[in-house]
GROMACS .gro file of C-alpha atoms in nm:
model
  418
    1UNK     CA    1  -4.729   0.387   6.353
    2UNK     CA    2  -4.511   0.146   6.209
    3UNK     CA    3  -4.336   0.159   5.832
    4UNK     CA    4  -4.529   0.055   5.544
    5UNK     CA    5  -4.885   0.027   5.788
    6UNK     CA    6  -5.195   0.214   5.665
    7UNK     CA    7  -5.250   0.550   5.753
    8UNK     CA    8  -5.562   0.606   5.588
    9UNK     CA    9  -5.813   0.316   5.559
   10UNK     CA   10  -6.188   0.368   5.342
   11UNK     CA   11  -6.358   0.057   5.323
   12UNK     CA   12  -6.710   0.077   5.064
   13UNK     CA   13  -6.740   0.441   5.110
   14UNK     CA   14  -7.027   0.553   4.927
   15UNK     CA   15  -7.021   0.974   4.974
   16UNK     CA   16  -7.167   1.273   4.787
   17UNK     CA   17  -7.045   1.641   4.776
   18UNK     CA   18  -7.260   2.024   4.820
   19UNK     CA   19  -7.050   2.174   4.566
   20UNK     CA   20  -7.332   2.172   4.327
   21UNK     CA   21  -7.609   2.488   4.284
   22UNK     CA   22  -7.778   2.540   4.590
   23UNK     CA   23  -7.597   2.252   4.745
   24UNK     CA   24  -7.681   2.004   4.482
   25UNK     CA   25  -7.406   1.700   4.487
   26UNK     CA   26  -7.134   1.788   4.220
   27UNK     CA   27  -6.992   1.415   4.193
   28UNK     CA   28  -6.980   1.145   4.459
   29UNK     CA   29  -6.777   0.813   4.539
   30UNK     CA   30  -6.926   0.472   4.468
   31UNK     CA   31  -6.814   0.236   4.686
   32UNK     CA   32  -6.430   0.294   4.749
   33UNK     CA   33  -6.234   0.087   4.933
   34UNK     CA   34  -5.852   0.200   4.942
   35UNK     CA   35  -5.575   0.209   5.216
   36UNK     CA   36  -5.315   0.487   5.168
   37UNK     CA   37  -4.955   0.483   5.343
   38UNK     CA   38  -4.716   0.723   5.416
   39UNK     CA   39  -4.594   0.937   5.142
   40UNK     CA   40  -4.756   1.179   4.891
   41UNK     CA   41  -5.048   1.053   4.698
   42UNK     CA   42  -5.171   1.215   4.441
   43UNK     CA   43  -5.590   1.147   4.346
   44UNK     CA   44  -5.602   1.262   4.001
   45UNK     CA   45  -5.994   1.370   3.897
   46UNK     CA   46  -6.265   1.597   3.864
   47UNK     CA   47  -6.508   1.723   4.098
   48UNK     CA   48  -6.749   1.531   3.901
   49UNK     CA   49  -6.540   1.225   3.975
   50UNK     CA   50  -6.605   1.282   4.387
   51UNK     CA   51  -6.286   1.440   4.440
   52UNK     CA   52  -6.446   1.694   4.666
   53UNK     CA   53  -6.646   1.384   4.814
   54UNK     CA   54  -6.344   1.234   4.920
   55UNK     CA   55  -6.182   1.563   5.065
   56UNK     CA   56  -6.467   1.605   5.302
   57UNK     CA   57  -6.520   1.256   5.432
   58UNK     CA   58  -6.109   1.255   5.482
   59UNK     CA   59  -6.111   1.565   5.651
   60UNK     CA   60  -6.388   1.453   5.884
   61UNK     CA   61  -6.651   1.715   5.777
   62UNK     CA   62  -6.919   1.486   5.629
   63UNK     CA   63  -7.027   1.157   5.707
   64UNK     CA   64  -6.985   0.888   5.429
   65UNK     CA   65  -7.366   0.769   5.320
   66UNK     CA   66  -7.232   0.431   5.367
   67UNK     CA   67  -6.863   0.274   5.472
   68UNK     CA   68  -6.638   0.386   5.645
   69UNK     CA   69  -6.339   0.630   5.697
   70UNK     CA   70  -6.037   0.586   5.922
   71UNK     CA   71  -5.740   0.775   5.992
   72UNK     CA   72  -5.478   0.612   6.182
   73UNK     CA   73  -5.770   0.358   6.310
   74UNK     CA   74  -5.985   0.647   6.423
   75UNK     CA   75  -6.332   0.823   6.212
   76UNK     CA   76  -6.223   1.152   6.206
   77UNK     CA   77  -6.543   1.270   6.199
   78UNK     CA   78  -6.596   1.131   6.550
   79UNK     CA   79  -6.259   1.204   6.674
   80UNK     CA   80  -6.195   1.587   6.777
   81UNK     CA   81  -5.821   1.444   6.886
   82UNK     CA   82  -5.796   1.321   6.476
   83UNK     CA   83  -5.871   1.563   6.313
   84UNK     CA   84  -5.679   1.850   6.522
   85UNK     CA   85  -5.385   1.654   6.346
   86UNK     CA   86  -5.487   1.651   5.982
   87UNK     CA   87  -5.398   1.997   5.778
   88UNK     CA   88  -5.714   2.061   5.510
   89UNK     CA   89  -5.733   2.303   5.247
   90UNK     CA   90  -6.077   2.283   5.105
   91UNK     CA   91  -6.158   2.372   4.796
   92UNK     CA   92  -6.315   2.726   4.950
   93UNK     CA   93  -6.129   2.889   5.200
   94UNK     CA   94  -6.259   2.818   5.553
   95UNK     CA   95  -6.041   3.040   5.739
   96UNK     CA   96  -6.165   3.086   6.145
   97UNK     CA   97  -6.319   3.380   6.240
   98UNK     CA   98  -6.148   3.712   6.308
   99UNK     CA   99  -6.126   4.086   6.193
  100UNK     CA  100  -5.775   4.035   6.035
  101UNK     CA  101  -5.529   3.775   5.940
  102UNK     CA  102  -5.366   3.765   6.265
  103UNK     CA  103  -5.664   3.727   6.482
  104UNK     CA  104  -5.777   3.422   6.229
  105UNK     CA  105  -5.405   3.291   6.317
  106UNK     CA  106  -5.440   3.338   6.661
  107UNK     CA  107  -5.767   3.145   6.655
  108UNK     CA  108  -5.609   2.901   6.477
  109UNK     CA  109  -5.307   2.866   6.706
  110UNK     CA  110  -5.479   2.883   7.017
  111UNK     CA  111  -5.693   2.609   6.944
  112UNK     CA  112  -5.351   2.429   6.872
  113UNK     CA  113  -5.236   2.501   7.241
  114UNK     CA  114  -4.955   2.712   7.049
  115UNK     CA  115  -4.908   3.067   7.155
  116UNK     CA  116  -5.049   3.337   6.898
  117UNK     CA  117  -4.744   3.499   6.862
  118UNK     CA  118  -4.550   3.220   6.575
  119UNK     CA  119  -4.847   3.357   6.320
  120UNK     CA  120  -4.584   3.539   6.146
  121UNK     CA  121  -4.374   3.204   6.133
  122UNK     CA  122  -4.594   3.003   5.954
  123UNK     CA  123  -4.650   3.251   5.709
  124UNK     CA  124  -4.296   3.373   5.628
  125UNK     CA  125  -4.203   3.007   5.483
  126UNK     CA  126  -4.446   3.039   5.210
  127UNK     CA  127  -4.358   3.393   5.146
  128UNK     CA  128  -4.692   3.526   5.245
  129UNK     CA  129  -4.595   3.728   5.573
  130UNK     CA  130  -4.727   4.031   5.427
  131UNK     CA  131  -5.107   3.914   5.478
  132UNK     CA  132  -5.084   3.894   5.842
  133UNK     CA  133  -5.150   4.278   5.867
  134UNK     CA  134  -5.448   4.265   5.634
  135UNK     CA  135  -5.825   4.269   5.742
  136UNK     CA  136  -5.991   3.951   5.657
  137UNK     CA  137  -6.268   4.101   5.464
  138UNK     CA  138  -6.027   4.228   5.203
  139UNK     CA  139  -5.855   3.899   5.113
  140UNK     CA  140  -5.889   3.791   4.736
  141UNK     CA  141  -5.981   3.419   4.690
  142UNK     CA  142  -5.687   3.268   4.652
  143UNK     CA  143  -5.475   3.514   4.929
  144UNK     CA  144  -5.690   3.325   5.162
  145UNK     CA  145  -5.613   2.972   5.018
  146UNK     CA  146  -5.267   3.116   5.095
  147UNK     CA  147  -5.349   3.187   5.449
  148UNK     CA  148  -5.550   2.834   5.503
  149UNK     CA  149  -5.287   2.646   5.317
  150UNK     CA  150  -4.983   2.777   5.551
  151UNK     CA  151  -5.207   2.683   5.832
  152UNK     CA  152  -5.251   2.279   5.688
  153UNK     CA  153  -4.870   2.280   5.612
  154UNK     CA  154  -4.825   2.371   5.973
  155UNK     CA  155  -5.041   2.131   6.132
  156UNK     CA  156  -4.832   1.965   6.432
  157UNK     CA  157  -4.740   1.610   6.437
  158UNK     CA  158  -4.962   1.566   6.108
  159UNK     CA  159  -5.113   1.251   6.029
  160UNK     CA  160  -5.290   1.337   5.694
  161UNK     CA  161  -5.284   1.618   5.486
  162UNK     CA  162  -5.568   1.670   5.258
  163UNK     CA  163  -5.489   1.954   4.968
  164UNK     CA  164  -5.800   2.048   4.694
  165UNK     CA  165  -5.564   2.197   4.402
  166UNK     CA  166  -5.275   2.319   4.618
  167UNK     CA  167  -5.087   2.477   4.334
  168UNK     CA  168  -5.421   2.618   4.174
  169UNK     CA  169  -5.560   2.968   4.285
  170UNK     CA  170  -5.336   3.039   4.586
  171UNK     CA  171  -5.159   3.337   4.580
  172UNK     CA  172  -4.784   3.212   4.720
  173UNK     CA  173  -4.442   3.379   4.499
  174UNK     CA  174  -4.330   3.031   4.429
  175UNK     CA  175  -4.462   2.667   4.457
  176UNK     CA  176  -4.120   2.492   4.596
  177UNK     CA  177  -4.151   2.607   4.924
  178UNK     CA  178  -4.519   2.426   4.952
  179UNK     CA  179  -4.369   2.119   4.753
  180UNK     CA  180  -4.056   2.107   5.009
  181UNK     CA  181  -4.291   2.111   5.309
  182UNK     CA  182  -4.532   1.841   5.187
  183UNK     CA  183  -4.210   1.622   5.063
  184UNK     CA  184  -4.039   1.701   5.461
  185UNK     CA  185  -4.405   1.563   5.586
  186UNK     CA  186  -4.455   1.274   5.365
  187UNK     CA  187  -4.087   1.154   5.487
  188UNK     CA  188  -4.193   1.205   5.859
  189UNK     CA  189  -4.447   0.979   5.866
  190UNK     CA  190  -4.776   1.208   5.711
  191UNK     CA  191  -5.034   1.088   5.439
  192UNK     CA  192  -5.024   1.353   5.171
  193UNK     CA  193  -5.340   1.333   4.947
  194UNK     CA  194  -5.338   1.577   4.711
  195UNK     CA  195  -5.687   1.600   4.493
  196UNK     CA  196  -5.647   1.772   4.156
  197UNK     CA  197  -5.737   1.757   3.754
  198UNK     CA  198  -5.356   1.860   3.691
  199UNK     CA  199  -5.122   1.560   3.564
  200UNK     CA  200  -4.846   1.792   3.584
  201UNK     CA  201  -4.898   1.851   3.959
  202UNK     CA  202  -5.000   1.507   4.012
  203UNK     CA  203  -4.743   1.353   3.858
  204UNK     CA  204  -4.423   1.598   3.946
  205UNK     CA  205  -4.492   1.554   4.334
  206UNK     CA  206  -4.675   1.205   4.408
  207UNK     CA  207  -4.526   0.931   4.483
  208UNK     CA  208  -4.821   0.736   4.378
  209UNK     CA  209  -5.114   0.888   4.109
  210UNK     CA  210  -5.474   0.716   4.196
  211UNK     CA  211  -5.711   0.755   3.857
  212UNK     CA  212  -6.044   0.776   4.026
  213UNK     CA  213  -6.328   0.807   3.766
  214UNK     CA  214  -6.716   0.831   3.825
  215UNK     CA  215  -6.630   0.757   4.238
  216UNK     CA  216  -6.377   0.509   4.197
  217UNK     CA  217  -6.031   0.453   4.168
  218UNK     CA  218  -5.995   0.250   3.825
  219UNK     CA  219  -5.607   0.317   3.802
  220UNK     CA  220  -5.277   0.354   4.003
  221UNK     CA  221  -4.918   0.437   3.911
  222UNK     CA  222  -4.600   0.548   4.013
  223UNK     CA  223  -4.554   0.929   4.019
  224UNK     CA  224  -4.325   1.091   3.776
  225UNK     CA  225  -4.591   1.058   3.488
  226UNK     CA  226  -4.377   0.898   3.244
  227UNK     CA  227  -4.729   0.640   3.218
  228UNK     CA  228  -5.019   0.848   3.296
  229UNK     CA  229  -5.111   0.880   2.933
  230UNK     CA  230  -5.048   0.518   2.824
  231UNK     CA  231  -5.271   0.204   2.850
  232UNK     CA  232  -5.202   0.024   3.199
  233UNK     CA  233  -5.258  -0.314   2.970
  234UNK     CA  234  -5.188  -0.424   2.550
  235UNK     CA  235  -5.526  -0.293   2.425
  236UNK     CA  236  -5.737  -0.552   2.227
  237UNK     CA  237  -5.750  -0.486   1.862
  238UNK     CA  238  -5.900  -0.248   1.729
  239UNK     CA  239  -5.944  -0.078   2.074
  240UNK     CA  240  -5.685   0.216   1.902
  241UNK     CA  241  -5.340   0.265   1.881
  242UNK     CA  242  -5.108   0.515   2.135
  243UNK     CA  243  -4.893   0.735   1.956
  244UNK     CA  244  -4.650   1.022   2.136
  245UNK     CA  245  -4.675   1.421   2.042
  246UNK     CA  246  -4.424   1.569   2.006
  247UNK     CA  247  -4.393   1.952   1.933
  248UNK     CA  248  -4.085   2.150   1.766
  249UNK     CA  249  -4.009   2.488   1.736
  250UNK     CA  250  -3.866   2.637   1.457
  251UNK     CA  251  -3.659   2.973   1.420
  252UNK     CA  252  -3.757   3.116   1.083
  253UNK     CA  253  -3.447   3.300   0.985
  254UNK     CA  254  -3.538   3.484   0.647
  255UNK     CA  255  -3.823   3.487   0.446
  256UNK     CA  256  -3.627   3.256   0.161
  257UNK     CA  257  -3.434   3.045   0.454
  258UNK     CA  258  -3.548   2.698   0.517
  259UNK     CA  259  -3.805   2.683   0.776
  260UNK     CA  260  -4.114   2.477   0.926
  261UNK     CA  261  -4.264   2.448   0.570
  262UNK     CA  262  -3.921   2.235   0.482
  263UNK     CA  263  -3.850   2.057   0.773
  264UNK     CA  264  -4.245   1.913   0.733
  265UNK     CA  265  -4.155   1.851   0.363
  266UNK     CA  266  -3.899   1.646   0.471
  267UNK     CA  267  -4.043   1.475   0.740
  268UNK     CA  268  -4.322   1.374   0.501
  269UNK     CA  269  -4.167   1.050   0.373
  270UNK     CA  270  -3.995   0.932   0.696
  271UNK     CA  271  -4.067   0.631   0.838
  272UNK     CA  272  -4.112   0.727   1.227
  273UNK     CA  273  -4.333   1.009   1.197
  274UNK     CA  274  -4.713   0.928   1.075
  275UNK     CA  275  -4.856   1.266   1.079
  276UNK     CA  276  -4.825   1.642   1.178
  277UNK     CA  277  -4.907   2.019   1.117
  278UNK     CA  278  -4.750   2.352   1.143
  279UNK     CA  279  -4.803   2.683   1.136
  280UNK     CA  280  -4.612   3.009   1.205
  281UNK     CA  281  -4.617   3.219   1.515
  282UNK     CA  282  -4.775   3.538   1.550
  283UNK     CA  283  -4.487   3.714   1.550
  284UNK     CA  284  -4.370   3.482   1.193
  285UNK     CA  285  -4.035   3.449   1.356
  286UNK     CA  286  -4.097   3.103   1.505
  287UNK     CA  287  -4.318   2.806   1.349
  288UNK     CA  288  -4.426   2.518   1.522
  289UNK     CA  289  -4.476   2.187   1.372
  290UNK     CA  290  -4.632   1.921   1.571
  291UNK     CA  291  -4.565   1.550   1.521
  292UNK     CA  292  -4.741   1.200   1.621
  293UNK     CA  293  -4.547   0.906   1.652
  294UNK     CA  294  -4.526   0.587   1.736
  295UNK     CA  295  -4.164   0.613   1.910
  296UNK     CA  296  -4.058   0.916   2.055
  297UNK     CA  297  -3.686   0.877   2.055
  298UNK     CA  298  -3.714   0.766   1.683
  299UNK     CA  299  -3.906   1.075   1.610
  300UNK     CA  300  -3.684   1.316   1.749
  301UNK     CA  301  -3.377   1.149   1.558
  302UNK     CA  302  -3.569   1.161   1.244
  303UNK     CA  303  -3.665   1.543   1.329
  304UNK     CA  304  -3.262   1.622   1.408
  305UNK     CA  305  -3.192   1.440   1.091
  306UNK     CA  306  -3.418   1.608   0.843
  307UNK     CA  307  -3.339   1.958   1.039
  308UNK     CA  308  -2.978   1.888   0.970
  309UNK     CA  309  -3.032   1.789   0.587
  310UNK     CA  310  -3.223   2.074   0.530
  311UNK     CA  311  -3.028   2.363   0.756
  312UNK     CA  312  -3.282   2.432   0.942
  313UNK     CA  313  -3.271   2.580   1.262
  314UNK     CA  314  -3.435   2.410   1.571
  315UNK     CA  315  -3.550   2.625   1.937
  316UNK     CA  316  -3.660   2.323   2.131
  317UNK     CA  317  -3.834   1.964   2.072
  318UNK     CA  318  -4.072   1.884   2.409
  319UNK     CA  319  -4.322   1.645   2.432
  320UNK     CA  320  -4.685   1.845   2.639
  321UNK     CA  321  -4.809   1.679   2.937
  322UNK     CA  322  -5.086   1.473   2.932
  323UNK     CA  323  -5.429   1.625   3.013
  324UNK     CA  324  -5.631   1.475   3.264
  325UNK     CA  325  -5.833   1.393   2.932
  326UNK     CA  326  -5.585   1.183   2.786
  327UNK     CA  327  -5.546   0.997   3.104
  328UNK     CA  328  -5.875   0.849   3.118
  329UNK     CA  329  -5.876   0.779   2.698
  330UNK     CA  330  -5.546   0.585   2.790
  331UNK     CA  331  -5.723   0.377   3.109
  332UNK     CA  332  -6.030   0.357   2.916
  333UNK     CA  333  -5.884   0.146   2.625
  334UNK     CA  334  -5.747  -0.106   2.898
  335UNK     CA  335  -6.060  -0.135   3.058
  336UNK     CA  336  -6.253  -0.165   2.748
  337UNK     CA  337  -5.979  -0.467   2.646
  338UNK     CA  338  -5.965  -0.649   2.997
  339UNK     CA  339  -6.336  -0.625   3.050
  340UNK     CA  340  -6.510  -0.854   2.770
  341UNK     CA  341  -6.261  -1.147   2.868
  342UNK     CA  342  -6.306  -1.082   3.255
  343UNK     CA  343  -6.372  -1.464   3.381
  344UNK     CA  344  -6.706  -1.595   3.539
  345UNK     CA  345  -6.721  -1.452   3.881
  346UNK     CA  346  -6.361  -1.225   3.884
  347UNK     CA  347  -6.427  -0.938   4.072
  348UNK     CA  348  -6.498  -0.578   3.866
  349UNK     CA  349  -6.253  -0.337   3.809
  350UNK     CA  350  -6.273  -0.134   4.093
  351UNK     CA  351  -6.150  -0.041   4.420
  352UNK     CA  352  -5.771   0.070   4.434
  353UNK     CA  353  -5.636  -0.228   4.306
  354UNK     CA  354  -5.392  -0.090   4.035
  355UNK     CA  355  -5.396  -0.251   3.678
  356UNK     CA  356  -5.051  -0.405   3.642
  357UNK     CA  357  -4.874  -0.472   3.290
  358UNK     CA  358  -4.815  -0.112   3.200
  359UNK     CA  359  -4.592  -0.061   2.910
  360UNK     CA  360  -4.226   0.115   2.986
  361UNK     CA  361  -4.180   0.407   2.734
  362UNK     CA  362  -4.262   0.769   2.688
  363UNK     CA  363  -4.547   0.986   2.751
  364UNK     CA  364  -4.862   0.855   2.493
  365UNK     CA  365  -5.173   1.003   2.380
  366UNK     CA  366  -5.430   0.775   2.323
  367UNK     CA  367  -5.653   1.014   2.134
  368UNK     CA  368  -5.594   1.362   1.944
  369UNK     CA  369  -5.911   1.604   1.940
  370UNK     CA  370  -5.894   1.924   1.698
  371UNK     CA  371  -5.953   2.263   1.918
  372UNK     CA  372  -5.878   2.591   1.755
  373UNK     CA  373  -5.543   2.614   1.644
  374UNK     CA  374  -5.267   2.892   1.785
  375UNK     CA  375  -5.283   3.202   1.635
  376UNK     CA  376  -5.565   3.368   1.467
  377UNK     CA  377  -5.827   3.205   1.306
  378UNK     CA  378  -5.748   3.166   0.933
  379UNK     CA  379  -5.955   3.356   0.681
  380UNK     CA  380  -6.058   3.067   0.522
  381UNK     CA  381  -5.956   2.706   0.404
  382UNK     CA  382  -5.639   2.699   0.276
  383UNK     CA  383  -5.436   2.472   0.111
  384UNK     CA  384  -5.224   2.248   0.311
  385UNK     CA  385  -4.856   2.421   0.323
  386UNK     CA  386  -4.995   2.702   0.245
  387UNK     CA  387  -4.680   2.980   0.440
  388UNK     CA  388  -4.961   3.196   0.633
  389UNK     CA  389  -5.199   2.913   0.772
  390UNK     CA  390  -4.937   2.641   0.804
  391UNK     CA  391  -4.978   2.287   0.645
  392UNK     CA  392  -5.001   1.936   0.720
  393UNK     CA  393  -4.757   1.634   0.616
  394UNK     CA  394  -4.864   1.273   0.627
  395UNK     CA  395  -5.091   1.097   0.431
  396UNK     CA  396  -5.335   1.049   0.678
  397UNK     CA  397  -5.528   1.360   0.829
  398UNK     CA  398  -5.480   1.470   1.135
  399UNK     CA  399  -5.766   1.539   1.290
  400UNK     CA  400  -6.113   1.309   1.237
  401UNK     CA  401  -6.262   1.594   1.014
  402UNK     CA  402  -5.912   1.627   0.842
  403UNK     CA  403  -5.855   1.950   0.999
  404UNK     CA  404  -5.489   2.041   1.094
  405UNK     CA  405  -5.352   1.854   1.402
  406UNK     CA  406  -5.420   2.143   1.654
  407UNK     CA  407  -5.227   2.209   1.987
  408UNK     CA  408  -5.315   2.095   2.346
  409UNK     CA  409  -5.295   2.333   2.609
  410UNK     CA  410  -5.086   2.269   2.845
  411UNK     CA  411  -5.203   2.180   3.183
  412UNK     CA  412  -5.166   2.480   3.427
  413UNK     CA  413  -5.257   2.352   3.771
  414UNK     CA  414  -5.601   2.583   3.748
  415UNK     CA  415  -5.976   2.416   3.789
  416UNK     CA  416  -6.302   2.580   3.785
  417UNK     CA  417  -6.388   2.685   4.128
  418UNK     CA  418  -6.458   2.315   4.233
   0.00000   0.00000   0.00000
C-alpha cells in the first residue's frame, strides 16, 4: 500500500454488539463512515457508544446491519486471507482450543504456517513466558488477555490491529513493551485502533483520538491530549465557561507551621484563581488543595507566589487527566454552539470529519461534579477552613450544591468487563 492511502475504509456502517444480558446489544454504531491510515488511532468511548460494535465488524466477526467494512480494499469478514493478517484482542479472551498454553500457541502458530516451537518467543517480549507451561483452564481473566494479546502483537505482516482496552485487565509486568510493539507496527505500515474509555491511554499512545459518541464519531484530535478536555470550537454564550484543575500538595510541617489552610487564605484574593478546596491527608502530614482556573500557567505562578509569601512548603502541582466524562462535556458545548447556526442544508455533525478551530492551551474541564471527597467522610458540616475537614476559598462555591470542590479520580486504564 502506498503512504498516506487508507487502510481501513467503513462507509454508513450501521452495527450492533452481544455484549448485553443474554446477548442483548450493549451499544451500536449509527451510520459511520471513516477511513483510517497508517499509524495508531485511538477510538475513545464506551461500550454503550458501539465501541465493541466497531471491534467486531473490524475484526471480521460480525456483519455490519448495513454499510460496509474494508480492510486494505477487502471485507474481512469475507476474506479468510484478511483477516489471518489483522491481530484482535476482544474484549473476552478468545484464545484457540487446547489443554495448555502451549498447545493454544501451537494452534495458533500452525494456522500461521509458523512452526509451534517460537510460542515461547512471542511470549518472552511481553514478559509473560511463564504462562506457556500453564493449563488453560487455570488462567485468570486477564493472564489470558495476556496470552491473546502477545498473539495480536505477533500477527505477521499485520495490516490492522484491533485492541479492546489493551492496558486494562491484562496481566503483563509492564505496559512499554506492548506500547513499543504497537509504535514498531504503526511505523511499518499497520492500522492500530485501539478502543478504550481511558484518555490517558488514548491520548499517551495515539497519534490521532476519534470521540465517537452514541455510534458516531463527533470529534477528532491529535494525540498527546493536551485538547481532549477543551471545546473543539468558541462556545456560544452562555453555553459555560472551561476552566483548568489544578491540584497541589502540601507538606504540613508542624501543627503551628503554615500549611494548606494558609496557602488557600492567600490564594483567596488572587486574581487567577476563582475557586478551590482543601483538606488534609489521612495521614495529616500532607494537604491537598485543589484549584480552578482560567489559565493554568497563571495559576501555578500565583500558587508559587503565595507559597513563597507565606513559607509554605509545596510536594508537587499536577494538573489530573481528563475523564472520558469531561471529554464529551467539552465536545458537547461545541456541538451545542455550532448546531443552532448550522446553515439550510449543511450536512450534520457526523461521520469522522473532525471539528477544526480548537483552542491551543492546557488541559480544560468543562464541568466539575462533587463525588465524595478523599479521606473519610466528615462527621458533619463544618465550617469552611475548618483544620480537620478542610475548607474552601473563593467566593463562589465550588460545587452546584456548594459542597467542597471534590477530587476526580484519576483515569486508570480499567473498564467494566465490556
Amino acid at each position: 500500500m502506498s503512504p498516506g492511502e487508507a487502510v481501513v475504509v467503513l462507509e454508513g456502517v450501521r452495527a450492533r454488539d452481544a455484549a448485553g444480558e443474554e446477548g442483548r446489544a450493549r451499544g451500536g454504531l449509527s451510520g459511520l463512515s471513516v477511513a483510517l491510515g497508517a499509524g495508531v488511532h485511538a477510538v475513545l468511548g464506551a461500550p454503550e457508544d458501539g465501541t465493541l460494535a466497531l471491534a467486531e465488524v473490524l475484526a471480521g466477526r460480525a456483519a455490519p446491519l448495513a454499510g460496509r467494512v474494508l480492510v486494505a480494499g477487502r471485507d474481512p469478514l469475507r476474506s479468510a486471507a484478511t483477516r489471518a493478517r489483522i491481530g484482535v484482542l476482544a474484549v473476552t479472551p478468545e484464545l484457540p482450543e487446547g489443554a495448555s498454553v502451549a498447545s493454544c500457541m501451537s494452534v495458533a502458530l500452525r494456522a500461521r504456517g509458523a512452526p509451534a516451537s517460537g510460542a515461547a518467543a512471542l511470549l518472552e517480549p511481553l514478559g509473560v513466558a511463564p504462562l506457556l507451561a500453564r493449563r488453560r483452564a487455570s488462567l485468570s481473566f486477564s493472564e489470558a488477555r495476556a496470552v491473546e494479546l502477545s498473539l495480536a502483537l505477533a500477527v505477521p505482516r499485520p495490516l490492522l490491529l484491533c485492541l479492546v482496552e489493551p492496558f486494562a485487565e491484562v496481566a503483563v509486568p509492564s505496559a512499554e513493551p506492548v506500547r513499543e510493539r504497537v509504535r514498531a507496527l504503526a511505523a511499518a505500515g499497520a492500522c492500530v485502533v485501539l478502543l478504550t474509555s481511558s484518555t490517558v491511554d488514548a491520548s499517551a499512545l495515539a497519534d490521532r483520538v476519534h470521540v465517537l459518541d452514541r455510534g458516531v464519531i463527533v470529534r477528532t484530535e491529535p494525540g498527546a491530549g493536551e485538547r481532549l478536555a477543551a471545546s473543539p470550537g468558541a462556545a456560544s454564550p452562555g453555553a459555560g465557561q472551561l476552566e483548568v484543575e489544578l491540584h497541589v500538595l502540601v507538606h504540613e510541617r508542624a501543627p503551628d507551621a503554615p500549611g494548606a489552610r494558609a496557602l488557600a487564605a492567600a490564594l483567596a484574593s488572587a486574581p487567577a484563581v476563582r475557586a478551590g478546596a482543601w483538606e488534609r491527608g489521612p495521614a495529616e502530614a500532607v494537604s491537598t488543595l485543589r484549584i480552578r482556573a482560567a489559565d493554568r500557567e497563571a495559576a501555578a505562578l500565583a500558587i508559587l507566589d503565595a507559597a513563597a509569601r507565606e513559607d509554605v512548603t509545596l510536594i508537587a502541582i499536577s494538573s489530573p487527566a481528563p475523564s472520558l466524562r469531561d471529554v464529551r462535556a467539552a465536545t458537547a458545548l461545541h456541538l451545542a454552539a455550532v448546531r443552532p447556526h448550522r446553515p439550510f442544508g449543511a450536512p450534520a455533525i457526523d461521520g469522522a470529519a473532525p471539528l477544526s478551530g480548537a483552542p491551543q492551551g492546557p488541559v480544560a474541564v468543562a464541568a466539575f461534579d462533587a463525588p465524595a471527597p478523599l479521606g473519610p467522610p466528615s462527621r458533619g458540616p463544618s465550617a469552611p477552613g475548618d483544620a480537620a475537614a478542610g475548607g474552601r476559598l473563593g467566593a463562589d462555591p465550588p460545587g452546584a450544591d456548594g459542597s467542597p470542590l471534590a477530587p476526580r479520580a484519576t483515569e486508570t486504564g480499567r473498564h467494566d468487563g465490556g
